[in-house]
PDB file of C-alpha atoms in Angstrom:
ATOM      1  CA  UNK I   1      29.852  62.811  24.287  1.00  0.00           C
ATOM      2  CA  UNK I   2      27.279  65.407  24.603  1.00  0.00           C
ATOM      3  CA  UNK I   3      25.832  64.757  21.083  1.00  0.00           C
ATOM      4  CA  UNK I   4      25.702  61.206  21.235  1.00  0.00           C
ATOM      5  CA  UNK I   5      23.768  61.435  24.673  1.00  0.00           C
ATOM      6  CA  UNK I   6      21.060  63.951  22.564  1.00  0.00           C
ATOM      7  CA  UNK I   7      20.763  60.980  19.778  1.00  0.00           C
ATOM      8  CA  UNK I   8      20.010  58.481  22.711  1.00  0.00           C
ATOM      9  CA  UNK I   9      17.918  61.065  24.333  1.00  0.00           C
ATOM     10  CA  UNK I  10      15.829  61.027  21.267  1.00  0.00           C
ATOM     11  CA  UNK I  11      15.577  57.674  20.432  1.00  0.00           C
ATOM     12  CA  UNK I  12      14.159  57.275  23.931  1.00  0.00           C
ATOM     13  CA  UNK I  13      11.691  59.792  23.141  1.00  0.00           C
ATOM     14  CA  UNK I  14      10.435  59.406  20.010  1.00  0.00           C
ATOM     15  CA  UNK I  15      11.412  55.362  19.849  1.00  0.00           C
ATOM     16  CA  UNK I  16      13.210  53.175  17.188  1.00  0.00           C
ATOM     17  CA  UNK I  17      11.596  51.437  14.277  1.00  0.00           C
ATOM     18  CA  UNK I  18      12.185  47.652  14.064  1.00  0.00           C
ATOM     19  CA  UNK I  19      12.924  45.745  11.340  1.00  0.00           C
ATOM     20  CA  UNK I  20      10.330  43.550  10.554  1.00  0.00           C
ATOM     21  CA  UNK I  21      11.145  39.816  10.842  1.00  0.00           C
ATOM     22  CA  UNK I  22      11.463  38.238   7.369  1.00  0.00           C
ATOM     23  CA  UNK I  23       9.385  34.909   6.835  1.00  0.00           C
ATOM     24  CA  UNK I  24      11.058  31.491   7.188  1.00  0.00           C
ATOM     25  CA  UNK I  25       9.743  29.253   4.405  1.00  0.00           C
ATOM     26  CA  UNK I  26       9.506  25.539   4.161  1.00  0.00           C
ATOM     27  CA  UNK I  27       7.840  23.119   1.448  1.00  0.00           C
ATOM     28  CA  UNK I  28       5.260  19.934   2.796  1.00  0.00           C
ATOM     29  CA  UNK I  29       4.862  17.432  -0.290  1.00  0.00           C
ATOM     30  CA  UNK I  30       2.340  15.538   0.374  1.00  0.00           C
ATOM     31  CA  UNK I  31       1.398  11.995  -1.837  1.00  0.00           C
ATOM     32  CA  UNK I  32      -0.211   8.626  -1.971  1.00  0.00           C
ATOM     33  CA  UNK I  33       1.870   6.610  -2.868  1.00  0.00           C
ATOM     34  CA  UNK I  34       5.624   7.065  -4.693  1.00  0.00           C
ATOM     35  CA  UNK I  35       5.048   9.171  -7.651  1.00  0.00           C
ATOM     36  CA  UNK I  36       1.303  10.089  -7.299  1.00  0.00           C
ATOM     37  CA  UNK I  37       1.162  13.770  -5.452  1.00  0.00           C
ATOM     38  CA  UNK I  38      -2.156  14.666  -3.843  1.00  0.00           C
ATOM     39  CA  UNK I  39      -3.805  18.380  -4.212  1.00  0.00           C
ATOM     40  CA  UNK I  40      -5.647  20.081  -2.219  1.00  0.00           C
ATOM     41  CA  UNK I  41      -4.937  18.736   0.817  1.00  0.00           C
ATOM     42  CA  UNK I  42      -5.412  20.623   3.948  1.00  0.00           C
ATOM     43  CA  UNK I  43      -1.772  21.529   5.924  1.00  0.00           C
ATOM     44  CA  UNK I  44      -3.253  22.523   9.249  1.00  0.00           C
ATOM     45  CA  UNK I  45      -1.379  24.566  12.048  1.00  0.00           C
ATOM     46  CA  UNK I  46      -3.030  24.324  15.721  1.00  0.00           C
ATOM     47  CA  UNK I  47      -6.023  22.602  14.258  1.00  0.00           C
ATOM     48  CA  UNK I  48      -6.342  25.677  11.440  1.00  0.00           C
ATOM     49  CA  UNK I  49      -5.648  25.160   8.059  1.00  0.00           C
ATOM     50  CA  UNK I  50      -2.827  28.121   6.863  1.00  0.00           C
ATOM     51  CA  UNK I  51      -2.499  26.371   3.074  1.00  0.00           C
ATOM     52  CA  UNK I  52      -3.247  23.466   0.668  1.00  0.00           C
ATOM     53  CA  UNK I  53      -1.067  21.405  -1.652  1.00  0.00           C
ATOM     54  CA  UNK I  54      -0.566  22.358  -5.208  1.00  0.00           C
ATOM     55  CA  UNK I  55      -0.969  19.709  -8.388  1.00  0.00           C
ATOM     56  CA  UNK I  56       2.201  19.049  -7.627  1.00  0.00           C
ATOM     57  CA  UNK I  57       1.661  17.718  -3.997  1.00  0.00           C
ATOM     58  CA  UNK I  58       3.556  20.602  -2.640  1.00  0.00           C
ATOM     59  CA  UNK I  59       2.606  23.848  -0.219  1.00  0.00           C
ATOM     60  CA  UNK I  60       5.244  26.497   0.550  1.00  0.00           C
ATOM     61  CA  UNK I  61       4.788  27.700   4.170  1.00  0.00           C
ATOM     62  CA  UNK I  62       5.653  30.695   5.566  1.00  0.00           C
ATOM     63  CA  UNK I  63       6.435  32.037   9.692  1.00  0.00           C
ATOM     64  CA  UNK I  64       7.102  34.804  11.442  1.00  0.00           C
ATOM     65  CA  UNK I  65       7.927  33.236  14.317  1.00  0.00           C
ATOM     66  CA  UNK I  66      11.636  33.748  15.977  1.00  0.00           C
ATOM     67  CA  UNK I  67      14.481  31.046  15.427  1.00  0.00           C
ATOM     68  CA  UNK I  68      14.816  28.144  17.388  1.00  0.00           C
ATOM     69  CA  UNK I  69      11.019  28.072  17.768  1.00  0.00           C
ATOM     70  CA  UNK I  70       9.438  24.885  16.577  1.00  0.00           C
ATOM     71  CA  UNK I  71       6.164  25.075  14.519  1.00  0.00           C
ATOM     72  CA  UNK I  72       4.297  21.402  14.379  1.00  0.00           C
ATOM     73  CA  UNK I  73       2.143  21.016  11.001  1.00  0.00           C
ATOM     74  CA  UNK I  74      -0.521  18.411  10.362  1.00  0.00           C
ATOM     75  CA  UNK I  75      -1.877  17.262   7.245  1.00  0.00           C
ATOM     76  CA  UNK I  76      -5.609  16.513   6.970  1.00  0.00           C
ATOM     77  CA  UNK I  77      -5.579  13.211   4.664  1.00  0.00           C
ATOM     78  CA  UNK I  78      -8.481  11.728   2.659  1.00  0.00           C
ATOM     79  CA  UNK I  79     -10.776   9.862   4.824  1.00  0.00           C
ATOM     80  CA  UNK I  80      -9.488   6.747   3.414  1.00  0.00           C
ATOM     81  CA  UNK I  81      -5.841   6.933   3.898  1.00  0.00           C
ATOM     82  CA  UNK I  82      -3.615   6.646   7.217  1.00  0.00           C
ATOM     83  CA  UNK I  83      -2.450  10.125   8.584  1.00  0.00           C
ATOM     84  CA  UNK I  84       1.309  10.306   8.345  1.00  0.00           C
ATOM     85  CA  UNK I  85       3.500  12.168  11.502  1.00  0.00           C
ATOM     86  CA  UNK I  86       3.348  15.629  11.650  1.00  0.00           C
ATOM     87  CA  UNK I  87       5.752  17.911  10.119  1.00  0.00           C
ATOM     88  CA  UNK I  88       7.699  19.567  13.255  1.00  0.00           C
ATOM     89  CA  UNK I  89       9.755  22.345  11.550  1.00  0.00           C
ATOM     90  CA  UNK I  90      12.552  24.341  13.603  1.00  0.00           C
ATOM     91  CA  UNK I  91      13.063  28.057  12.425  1.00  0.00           C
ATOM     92  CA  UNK I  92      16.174  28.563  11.310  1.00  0.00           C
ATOM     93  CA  UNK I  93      17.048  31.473   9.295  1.00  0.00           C
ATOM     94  CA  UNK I  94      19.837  31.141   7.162  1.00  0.00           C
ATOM     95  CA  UNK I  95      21.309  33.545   3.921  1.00  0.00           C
ATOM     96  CA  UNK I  96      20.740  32.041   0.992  1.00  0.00           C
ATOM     97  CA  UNK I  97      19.907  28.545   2.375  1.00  0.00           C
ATOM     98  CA  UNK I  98      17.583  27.067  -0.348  1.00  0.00           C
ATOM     99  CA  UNK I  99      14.165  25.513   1.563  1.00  0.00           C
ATOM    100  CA  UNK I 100      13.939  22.893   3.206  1.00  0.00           C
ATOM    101  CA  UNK I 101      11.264  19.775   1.890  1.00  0.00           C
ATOM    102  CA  UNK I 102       9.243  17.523   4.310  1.00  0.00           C
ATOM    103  CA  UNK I 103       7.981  14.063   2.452  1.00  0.00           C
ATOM    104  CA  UNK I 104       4.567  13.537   3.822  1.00  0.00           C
ATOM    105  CA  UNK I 105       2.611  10.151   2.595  1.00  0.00           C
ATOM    106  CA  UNK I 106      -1.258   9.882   3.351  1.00  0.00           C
ATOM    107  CA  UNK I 107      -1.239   6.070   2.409  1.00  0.00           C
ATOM    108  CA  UNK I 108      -4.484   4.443   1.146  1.00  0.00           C
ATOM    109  CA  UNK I 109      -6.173   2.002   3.487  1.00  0.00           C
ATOM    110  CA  UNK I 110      -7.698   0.192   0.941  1.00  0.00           C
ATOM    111  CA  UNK I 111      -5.825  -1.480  -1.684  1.00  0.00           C
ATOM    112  CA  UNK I 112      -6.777  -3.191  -5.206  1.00  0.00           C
ATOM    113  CA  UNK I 113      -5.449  -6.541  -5.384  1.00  0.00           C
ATOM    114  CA  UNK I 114      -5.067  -8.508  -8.979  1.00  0.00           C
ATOM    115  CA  UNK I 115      -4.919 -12.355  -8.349  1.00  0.00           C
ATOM    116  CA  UNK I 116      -3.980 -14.559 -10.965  1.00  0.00           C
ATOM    117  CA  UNK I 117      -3.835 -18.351 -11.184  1.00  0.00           C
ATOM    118  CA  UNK I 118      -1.782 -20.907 -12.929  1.00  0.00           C
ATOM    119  CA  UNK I 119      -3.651 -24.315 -12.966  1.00  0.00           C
ATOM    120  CA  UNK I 120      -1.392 -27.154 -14.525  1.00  0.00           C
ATOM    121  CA  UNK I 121      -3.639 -29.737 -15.509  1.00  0.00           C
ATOM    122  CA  UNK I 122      -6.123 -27.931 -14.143  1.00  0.00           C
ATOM    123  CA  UNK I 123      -8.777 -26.795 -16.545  1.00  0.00           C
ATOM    124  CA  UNK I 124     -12.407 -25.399 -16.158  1.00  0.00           C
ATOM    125  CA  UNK I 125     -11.837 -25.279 -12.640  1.00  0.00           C
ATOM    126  CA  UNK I 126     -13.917 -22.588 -10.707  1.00  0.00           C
ATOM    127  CA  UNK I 127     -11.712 -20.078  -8.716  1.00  0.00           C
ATOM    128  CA  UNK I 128     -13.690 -19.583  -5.185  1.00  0.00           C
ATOM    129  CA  UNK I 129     -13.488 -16.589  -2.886  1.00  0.00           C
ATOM    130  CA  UNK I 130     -15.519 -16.092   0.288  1.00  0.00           C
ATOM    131  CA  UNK I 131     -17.498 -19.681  -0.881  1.00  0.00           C
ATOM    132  CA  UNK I 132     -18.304 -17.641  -4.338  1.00  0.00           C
ATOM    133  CA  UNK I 133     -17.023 -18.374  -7.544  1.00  0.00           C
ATOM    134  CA  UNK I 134     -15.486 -15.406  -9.153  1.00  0.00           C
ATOM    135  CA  UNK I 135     -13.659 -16.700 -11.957  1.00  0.00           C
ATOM    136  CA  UNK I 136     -12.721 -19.878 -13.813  1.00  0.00           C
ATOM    137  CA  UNK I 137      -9.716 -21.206 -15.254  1.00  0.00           C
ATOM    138  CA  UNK I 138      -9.466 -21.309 -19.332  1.00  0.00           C
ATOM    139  CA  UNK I 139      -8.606 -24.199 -21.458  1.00  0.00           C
ATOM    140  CA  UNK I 140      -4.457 -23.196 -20.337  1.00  0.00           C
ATOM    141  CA  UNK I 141      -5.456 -23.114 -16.635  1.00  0.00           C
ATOM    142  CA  UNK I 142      -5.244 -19.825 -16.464  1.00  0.00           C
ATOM    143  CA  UNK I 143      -8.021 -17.444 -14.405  1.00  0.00           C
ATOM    144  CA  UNK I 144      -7.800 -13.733 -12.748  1.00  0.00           C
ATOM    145  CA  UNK I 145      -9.326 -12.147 -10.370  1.00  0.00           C
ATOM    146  CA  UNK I 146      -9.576  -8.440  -9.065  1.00  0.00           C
ATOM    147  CA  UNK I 147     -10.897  -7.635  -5.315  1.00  0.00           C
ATOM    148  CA  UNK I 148     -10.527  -4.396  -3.352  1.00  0.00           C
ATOM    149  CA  UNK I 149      -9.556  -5.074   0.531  1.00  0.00           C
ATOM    150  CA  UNK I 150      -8.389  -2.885   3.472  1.00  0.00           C
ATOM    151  CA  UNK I 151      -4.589  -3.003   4.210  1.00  0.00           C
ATOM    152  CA  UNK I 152      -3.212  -6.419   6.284  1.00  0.00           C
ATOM    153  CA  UNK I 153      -6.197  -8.321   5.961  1.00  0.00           C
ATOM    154  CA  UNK I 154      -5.701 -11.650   5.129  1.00  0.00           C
ATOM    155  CA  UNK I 155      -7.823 -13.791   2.283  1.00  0.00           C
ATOM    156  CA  UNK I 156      -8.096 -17.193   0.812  1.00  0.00           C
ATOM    157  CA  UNK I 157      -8.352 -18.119  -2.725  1.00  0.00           C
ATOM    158  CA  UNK I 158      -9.557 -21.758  -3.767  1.00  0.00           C
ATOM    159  CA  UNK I 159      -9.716 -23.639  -6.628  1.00  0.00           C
ATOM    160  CA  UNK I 160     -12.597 -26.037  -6.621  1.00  0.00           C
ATOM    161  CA  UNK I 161     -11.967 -29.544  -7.594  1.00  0.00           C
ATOM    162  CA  UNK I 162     -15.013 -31.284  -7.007  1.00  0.00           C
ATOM    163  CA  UNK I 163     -16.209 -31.678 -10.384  1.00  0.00           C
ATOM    164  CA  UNK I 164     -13.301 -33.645 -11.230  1.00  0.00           C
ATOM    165  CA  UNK I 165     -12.349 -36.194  -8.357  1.00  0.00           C
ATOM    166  CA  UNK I 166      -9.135 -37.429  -9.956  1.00  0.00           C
ATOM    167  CA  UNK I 167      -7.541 -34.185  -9.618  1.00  0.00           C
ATOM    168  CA  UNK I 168      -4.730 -34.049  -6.794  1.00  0.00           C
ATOM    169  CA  UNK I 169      -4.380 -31.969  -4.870  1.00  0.00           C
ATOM    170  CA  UNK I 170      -8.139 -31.842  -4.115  1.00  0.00           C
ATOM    171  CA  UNK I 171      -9.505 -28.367  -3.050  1.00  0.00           C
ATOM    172  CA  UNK I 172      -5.999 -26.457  -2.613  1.00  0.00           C
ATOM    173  CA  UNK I 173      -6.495 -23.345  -0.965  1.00  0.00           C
ATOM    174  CA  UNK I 174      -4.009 -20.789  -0.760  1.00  0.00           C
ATOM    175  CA  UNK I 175      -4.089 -17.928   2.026  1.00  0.00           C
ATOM    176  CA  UNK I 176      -2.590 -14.647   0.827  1.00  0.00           C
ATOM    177  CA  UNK I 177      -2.575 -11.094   3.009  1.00  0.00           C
ATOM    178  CA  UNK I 178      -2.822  -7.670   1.458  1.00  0.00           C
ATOM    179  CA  UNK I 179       0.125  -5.525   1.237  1.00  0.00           C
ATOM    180  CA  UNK I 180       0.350  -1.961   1.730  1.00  0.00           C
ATOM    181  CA  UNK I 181       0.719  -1.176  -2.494  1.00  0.00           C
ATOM    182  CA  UNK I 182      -1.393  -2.228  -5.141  1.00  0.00           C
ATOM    183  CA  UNK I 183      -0.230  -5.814  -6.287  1.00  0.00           C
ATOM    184  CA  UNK I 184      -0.391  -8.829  -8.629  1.00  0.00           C
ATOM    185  CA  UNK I 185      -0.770 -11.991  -6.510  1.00  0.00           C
ATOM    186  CA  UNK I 186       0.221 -14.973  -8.233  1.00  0.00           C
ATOM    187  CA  UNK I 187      -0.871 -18.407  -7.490  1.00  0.00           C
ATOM    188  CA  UNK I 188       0.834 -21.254  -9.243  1.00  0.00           C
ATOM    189  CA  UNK I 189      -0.715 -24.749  -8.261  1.00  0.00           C
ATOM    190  CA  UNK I 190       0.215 -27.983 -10.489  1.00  0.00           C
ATOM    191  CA  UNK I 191      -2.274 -30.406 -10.568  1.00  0.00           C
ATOM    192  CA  UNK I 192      -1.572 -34.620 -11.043  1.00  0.00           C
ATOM    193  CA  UNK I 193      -4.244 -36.627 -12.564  1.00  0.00           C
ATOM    194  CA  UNK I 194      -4.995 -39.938 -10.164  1.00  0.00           C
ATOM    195  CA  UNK I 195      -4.382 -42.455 -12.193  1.00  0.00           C
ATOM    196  CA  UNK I 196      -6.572 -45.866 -12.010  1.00  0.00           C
ATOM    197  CA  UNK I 197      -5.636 -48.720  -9.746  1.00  0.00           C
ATOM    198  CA  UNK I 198      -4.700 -51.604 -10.979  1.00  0.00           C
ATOM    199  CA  UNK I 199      -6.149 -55.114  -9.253  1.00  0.00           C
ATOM    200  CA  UNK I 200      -3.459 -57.769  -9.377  1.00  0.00           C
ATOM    201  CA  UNK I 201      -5.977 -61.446  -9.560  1.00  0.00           C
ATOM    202  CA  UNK I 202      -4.036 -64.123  -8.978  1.00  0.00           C
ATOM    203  CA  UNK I 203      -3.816 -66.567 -11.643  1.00  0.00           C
ATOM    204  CA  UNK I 204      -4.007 -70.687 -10.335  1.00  0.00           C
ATOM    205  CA  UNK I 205      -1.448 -72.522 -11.646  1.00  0.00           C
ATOM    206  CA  UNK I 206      -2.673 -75.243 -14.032  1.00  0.00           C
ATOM    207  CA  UNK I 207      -2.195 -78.792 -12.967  1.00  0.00           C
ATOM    208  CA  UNK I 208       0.513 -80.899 -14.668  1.00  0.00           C
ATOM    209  CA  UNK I 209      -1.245 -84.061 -13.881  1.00  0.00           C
ATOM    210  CA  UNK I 210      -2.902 -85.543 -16.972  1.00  0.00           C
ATOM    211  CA  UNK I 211      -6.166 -86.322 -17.034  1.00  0.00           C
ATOM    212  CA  UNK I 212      -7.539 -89.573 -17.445  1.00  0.00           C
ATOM    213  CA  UNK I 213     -10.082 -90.611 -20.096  1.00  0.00           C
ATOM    214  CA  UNK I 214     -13.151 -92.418 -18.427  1.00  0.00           C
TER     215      UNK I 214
END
C-alpha cells in the first residue's frame, strides 16, 4: 500500500506523459462528371484550405480531433461548376477499419450540346437558331449543329421552309432544354410535299336535239 501511494505520489509530481492522439483519415474524391476526376482542387476546412485533390480526384485527410466530433469540409469548385454539399465527417476511430470515401461532384454549368436533324423530304433546308442560320440540311436531309448553353435553359431549333412553299409542315420549330450532361439532341421532322389542286370544270352536256339545216 505504501509503495503504490509513492508511485502516485510521483506521478503527481513529476506528471504523466500522454499518448498522443493518432490521426483519423478520410478520402474526398472530387469529379465533374462520372469518370472524369478533377485535380487540384481546393478541400477547405473553416474557410482554409488543409489539401488538394490528386490526378486521381482524390485527397486523404487527416484530424486530430477527438471521436464523435464532426469536422465539415468544403470543396472550392471551378468557377464554372455548381458547388456540391459539404463533406461533414464524424471521427470515429476504429482498428483496422479501412477509410472511409466521400463522392463529391463539382458539376459544370455549362454544357455542349450536339443537335442533329433528320429532314424527310426535306433538302437544302437552312437549320435556324436565335433567327441565324447555322447549318443546312444535305442532299439526305441531314444537318448538325453544336452550341454551348448554361444548364436548364431552354432553346428552339427551326428549320426554314420558306424557300420552298409546298413543303408541310411549314416552319416547324422544335423547343428542346439543356440537360445537366453533355448530349446529342435529335430532331426527326418528316416533311409532305403539297401536292397541286386539281379544278373539277364542269363539262355541259351536249344536246341530243338535231340540228336543222337552213
Amino acid at each position: 500500500m505504501r509503495r503504490l501511494l509513492c508511485v502516485a505520489l510521483l506521478g503527481a509530481v513529476f506528471g504523466c506523459k500522454e499518448q498522443p492522439i493518432s490521426p483519423f483519415k478520410v478520402i474526398v474524391h472530387v469529379d465533374s462528371d462520372p469518370g472524369f476526376p478533377l485535380a487540384n482542387q481546393p478541400i477547405m476546412f473553416n474557410d482554409t484550405e488543409i489539401k488538394k485533390t490528386d490526378v486521381k480526384g482524390d485527397a486523404v485527410i487527416e484530424t486530430r480531433r477527438p471521436d464523435g466530433e464532426v469536422v465539415t469540409l468544403t470543396i472550392k469548385c471551378p468557377p464554372d461548376s455548381a458547388p456540391p454539399e459539404p463533406v461533414r465527417v464524424t471521427v470515429r476511430r476504429t482498428e483496422g477499419q479501412a477509410l472511409t470515401k466521400f463522392d463529391r461532384a463539382c458539376r459544370p454549368l455549362m454544357r455542349s450540346i450536339a443537335v442533329v436533324v433528320r429532314a424527310d423530304n426535306g433538302p437544302n433546308l437552312p437549320v435556324m437558331y436565335l433567327n441565324n442560320e447555322v447549318a443546312r440540311t444535305d442532299a439526305s436531309g441531314a444537318a448538325h449543329y453544336a452550341v454551348r448553353l448554361r444548364v436548364n435553359e431552354p432553346f428552339t431549333i427551326t428549320l426554314n421552309t420558306k424557300g420552298d412553299d409546298k413543303l408541310r409542315p411549314p416552319n416547324p420549330s422544335v423547343p428542346l432544354i439543356v440537360g445537366e450532361s453533355d448530349e446529342v439532341k435529335l430532331i426527326n421532322i418528316k416533311f409532305e410535299r403539297e401536292k397541286p389542286k386539281v379544278i373539277n370544270v364542269p363539262v355541259r352536256p351536249r344536246s341530243n336535239i338535231p340540228r336543222q339545216v337552213p
